[in-house]
mmCIF file of C-alpha atoms in Angstrom:
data_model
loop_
_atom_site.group_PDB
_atom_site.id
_atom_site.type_symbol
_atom_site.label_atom_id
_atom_site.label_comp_id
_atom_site.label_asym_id
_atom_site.label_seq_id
_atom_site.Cartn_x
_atom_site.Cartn_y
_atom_site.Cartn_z
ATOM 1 C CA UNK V 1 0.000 0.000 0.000
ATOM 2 C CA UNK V 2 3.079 2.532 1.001
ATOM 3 C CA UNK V 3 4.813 1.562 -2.022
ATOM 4 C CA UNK V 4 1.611 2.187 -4.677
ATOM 5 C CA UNK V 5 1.099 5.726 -2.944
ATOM 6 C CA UNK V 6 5.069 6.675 -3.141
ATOM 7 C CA UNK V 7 4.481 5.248 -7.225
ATOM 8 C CA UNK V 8 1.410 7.481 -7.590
ATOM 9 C CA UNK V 9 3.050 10.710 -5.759
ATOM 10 C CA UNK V 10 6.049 10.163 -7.905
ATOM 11 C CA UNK V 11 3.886 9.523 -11.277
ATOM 12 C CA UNK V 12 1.795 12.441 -10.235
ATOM 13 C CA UNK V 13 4.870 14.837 -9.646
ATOM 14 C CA UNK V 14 6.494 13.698 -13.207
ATOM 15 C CA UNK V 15 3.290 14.269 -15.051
ATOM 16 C CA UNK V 16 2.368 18.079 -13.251
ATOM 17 C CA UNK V 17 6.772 18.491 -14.474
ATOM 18 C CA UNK V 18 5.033 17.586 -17.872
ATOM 19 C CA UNK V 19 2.384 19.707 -18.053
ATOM 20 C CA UNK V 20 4.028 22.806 -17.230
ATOM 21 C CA UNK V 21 6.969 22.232 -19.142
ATOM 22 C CA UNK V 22 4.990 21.105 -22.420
ATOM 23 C CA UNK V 23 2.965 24.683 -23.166
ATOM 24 C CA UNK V 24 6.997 25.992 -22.627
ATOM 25 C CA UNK V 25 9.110 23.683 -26.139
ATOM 26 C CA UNK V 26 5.930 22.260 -27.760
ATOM 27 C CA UNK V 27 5.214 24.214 -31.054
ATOM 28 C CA UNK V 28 1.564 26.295 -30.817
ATOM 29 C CA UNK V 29 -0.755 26.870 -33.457
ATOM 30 C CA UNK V 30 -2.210 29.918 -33.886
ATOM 31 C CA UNK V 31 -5.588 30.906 -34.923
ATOM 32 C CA UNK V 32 -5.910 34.491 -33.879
ATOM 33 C CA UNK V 33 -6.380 35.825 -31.491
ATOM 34 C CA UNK V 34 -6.190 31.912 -29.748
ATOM 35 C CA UNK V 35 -3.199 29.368 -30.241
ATOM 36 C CA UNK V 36 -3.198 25.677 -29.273
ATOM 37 C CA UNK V 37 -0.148 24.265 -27.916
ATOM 38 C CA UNK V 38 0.114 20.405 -29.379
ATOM 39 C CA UNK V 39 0.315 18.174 -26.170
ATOM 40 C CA UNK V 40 -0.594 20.617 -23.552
ATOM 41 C CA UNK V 41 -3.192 18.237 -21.961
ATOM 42 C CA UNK V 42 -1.298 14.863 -22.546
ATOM 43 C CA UNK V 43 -0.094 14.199 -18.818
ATOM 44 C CA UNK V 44 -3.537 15.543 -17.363
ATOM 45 C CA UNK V 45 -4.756 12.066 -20.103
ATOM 46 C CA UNK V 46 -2.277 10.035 -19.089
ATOM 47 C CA UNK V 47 -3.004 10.492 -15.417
ATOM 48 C CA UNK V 48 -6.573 9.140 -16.316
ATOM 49 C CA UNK V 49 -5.114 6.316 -17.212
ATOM 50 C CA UNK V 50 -3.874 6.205 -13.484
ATOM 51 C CA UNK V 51 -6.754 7.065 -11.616
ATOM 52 C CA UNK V 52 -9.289 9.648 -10.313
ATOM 53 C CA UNK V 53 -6.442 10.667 -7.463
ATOM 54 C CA UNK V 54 -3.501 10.973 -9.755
ATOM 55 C CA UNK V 55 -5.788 13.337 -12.111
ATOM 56 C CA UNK V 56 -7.110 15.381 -9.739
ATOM 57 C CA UNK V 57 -3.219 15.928 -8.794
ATOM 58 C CA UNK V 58 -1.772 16.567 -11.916
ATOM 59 C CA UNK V 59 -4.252 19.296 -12.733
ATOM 60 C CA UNK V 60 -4.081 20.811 -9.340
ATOM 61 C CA UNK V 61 -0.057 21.040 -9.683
ATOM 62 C CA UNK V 62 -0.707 22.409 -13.261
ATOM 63 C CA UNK V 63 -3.126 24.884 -12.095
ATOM 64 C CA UNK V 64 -0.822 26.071 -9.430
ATOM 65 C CA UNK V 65 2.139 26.223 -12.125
ATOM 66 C CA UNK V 66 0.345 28.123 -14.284
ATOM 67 C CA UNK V 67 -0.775 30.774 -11.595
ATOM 68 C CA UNK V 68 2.002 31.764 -10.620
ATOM 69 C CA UNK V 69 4.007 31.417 -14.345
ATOM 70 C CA UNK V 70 0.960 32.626 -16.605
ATOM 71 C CA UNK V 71 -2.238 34.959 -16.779
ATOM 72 C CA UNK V 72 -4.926 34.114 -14.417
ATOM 73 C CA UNK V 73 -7.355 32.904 -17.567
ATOM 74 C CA UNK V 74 -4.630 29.847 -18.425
ATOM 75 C CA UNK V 75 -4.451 29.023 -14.644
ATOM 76 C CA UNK V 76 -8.650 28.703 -14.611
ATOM 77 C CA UNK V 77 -8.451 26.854 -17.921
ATOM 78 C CA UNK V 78 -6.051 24.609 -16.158
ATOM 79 C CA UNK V 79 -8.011 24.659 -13.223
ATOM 80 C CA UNK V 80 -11.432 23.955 -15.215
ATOM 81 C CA UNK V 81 -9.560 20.674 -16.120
ATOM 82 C CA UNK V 82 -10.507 19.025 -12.984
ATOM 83 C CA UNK V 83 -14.158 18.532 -13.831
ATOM 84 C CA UNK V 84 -13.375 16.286 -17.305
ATOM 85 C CA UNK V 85 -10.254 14.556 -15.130
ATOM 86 C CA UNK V 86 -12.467 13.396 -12.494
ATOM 87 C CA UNK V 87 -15.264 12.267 -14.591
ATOM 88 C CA UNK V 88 -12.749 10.661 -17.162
ATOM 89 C CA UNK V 89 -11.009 8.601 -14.694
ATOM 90 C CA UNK V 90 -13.765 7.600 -12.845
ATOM 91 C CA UNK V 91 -15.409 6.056 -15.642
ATOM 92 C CA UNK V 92 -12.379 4.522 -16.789
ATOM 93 C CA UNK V 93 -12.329 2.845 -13.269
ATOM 94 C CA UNK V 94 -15.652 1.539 -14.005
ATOM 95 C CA UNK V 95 -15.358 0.656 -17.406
ATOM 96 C CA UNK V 96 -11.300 -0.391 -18.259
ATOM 97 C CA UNK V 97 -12.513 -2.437 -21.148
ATOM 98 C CA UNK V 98 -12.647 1.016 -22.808
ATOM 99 C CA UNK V 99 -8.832 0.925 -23.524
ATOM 100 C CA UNK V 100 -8.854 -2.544 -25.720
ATOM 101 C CA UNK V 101 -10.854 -3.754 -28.766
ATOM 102 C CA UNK V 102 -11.004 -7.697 -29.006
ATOM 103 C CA UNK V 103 -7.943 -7.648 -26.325
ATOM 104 C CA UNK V 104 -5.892 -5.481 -28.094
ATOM 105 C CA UNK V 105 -4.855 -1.552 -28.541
ATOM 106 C CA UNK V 106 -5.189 -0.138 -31.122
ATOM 107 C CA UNK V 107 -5.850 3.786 -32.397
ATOM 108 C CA UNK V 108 -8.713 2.130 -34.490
ATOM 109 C CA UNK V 109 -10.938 1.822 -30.969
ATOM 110 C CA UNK V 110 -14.666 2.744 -31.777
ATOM 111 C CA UNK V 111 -15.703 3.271 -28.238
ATOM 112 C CA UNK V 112 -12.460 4.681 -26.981
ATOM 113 C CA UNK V 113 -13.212 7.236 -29.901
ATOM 114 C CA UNK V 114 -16.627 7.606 -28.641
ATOM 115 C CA UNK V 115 -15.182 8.135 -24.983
ATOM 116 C CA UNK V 116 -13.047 10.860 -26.703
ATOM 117 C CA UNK V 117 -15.369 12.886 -28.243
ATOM 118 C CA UNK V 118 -17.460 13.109 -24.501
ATOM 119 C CA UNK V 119 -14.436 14.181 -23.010
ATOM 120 C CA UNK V 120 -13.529 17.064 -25.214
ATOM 121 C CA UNK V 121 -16.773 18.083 -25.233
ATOM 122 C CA UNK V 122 -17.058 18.229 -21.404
ATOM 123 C CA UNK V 123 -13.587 19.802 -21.788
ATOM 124 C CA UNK V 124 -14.240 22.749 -24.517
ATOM 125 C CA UNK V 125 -17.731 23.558 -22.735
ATOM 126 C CA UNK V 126 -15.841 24.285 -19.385
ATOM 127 C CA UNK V 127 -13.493 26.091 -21.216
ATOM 128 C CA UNK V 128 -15.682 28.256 -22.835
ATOM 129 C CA UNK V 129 -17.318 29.084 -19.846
ATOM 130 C CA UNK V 130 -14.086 29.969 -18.054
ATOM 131 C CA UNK V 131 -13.004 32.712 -20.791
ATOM 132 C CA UNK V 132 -16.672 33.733 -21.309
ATOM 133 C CA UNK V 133 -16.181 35.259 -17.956
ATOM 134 C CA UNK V 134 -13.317 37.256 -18.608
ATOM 135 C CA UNK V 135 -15.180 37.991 -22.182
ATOM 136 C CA UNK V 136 -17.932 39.347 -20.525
ATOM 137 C CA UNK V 137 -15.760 41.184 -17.632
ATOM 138 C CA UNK V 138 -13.972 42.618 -20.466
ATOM 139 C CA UNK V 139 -10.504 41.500 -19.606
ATOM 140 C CA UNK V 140 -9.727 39.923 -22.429
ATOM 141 C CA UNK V 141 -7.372 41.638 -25.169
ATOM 142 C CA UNK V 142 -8.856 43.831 -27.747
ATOM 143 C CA UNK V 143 -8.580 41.260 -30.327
ATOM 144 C CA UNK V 144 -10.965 39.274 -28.899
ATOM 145 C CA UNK V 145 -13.753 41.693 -28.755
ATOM 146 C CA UNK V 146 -13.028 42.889 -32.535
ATOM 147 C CA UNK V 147 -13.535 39.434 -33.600
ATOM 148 C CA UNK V 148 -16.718 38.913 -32.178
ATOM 149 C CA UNK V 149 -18.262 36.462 -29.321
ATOM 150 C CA UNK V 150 -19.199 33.966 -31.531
ATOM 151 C CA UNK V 151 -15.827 33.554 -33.627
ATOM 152 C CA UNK V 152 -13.536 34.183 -30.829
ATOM 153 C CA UNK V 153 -15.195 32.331 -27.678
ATOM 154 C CA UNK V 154 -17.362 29.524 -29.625
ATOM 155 C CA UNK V 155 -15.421 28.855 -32.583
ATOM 156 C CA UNK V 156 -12.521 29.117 -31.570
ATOM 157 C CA UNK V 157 -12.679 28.409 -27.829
ATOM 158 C CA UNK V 158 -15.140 25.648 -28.186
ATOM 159 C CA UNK V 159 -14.853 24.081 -31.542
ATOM 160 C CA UNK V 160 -11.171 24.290 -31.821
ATOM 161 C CA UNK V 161 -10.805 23.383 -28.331
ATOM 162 C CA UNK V 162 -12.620 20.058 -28.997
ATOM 163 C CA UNK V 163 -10.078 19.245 -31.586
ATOM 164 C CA UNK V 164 -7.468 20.382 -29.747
ATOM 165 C CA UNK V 165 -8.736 17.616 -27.001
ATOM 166 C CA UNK V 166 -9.157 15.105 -29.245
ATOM 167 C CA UNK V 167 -5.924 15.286 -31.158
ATOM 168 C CA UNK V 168 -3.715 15.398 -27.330
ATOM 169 C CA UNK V 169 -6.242 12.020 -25.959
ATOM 170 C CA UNK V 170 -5.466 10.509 -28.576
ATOM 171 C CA UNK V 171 -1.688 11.016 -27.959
ATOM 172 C CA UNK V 172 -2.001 9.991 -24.668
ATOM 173 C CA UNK V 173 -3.619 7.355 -25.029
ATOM 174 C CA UNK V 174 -1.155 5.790 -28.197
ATOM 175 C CA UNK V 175 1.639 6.417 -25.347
ATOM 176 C CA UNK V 176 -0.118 4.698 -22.802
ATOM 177 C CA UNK V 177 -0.697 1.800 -25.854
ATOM 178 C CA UNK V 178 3.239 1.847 -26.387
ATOM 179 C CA UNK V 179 3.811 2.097 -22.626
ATOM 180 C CA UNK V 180 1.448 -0.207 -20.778
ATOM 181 C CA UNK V 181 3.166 -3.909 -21.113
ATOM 182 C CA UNK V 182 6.242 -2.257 -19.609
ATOM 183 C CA UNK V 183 4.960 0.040 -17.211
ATOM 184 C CA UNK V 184 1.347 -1.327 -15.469
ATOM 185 C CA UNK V 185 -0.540 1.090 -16.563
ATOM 186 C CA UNK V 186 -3.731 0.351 -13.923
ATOM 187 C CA UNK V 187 -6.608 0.481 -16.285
ATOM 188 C CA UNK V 188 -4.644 -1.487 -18.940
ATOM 189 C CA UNK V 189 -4.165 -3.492 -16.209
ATOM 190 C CA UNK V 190 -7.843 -4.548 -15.794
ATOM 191 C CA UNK V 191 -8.666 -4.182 -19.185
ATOM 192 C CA UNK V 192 -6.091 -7.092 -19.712
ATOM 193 C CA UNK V 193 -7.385 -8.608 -16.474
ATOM 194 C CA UNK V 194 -11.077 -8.771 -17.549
ATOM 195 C CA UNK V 195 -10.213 -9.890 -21.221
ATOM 196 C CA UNK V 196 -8.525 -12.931 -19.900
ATOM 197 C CA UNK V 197 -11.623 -13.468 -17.670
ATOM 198 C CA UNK V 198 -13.984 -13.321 -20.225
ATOM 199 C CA UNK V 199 -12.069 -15.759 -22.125
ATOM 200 C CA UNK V 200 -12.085 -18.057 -19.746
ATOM 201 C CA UNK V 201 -15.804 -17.887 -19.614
ATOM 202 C CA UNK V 202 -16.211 -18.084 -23.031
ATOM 203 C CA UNK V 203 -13.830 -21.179 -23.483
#
């Protein structure tokens, strides 16, 4: 029990290192008056992967990175991460099988996909709340407000921020595909687990 919490602490503190030093050397692409760094939410995925306590971690540490590195919009966009974390990872826990098709990983993973596309959704809705707040309190640069609400906060914001979350799962989730025979990845773990179970039953 000591030595899976001292594995999750040290997981946890390598993945918030991640996520503050990915926005820093990963190339952005910008859409003015947004950009999208590629990656930026990889190690928040990857803790899913963990579970609901090594999320909630990582995007606490990367909130607290970010507010006192960044503007306090990036730090609440950070911090908005917690509610698609926790609701990621917990159905993960309840449903590992997500991970594999027919026993195996691959990119090619209907429901993973499916999976995917709720969590970015969840993801560029709180978002979009979070700088429709600072829209609305007018602290946001000029830019913004001479492209309009509707281009700046829901297209860009919100659409592109659902790509943007589905292009970095599906990062995360080809390195925890590459990584998980090595490194016991937990919900590969009973994904794995309950495959060989059902075959058993279905002998």
């Amino acid at each position: 029990m000591k030595n899976s919490s001292v594995r999750n602490l040290t997981i946890s503190a390598l993945l918030i290192g991640l996520g503050i030093l990915i926005p820093m050397v990963m190339p952005k692409i910008v859409i003015g008056p947004a950009s999208f760094t590629l990656a930026s939410h990889v190690p928040v995925f990857i803790a899913m992967f963990f579970s609901p306590l090594v999320a909630i971690a990582v995007v606490l540490g990367t909130t607290f990175g970010f507010f006192i590195s960044t503007t306090p919009i990036i730090a609440l966009r950070a911090f908005s991460h917690l509610i698609f974390a926790v609701i990621g990872a917990k159905y993960l826990q309840k449903h590992p099988e997500l991970v594999l098709k027919n026993g195996k990983f691959t990119l090619a993973n209907g429901r993973f996909q499916i999976f995917n596309l709720i969590i970015g959704i969840i993801h560029a809705v709180a978002e979009m709340l979070v700088v429709s707040a600072f829209y609305f309190m007018g602290n946001m640069p000029d830019t913004f407000y001479s492209q309009g609400y509707l281009y700046t906060v829901f297209i860009l914001m919100g659409i592109g921020g659902l790509v943007h979350s589905l292009v970095d799962f599906n990062i995360a989730y080809f390195v925890a595909g590459a990584l998980y025979k090595q490194f016991n990845l937990p919900i590969f773990e009973k994904a794995v687990k309950q495959e060989k179970e059902l075959s058993k039953v279905t002998a």
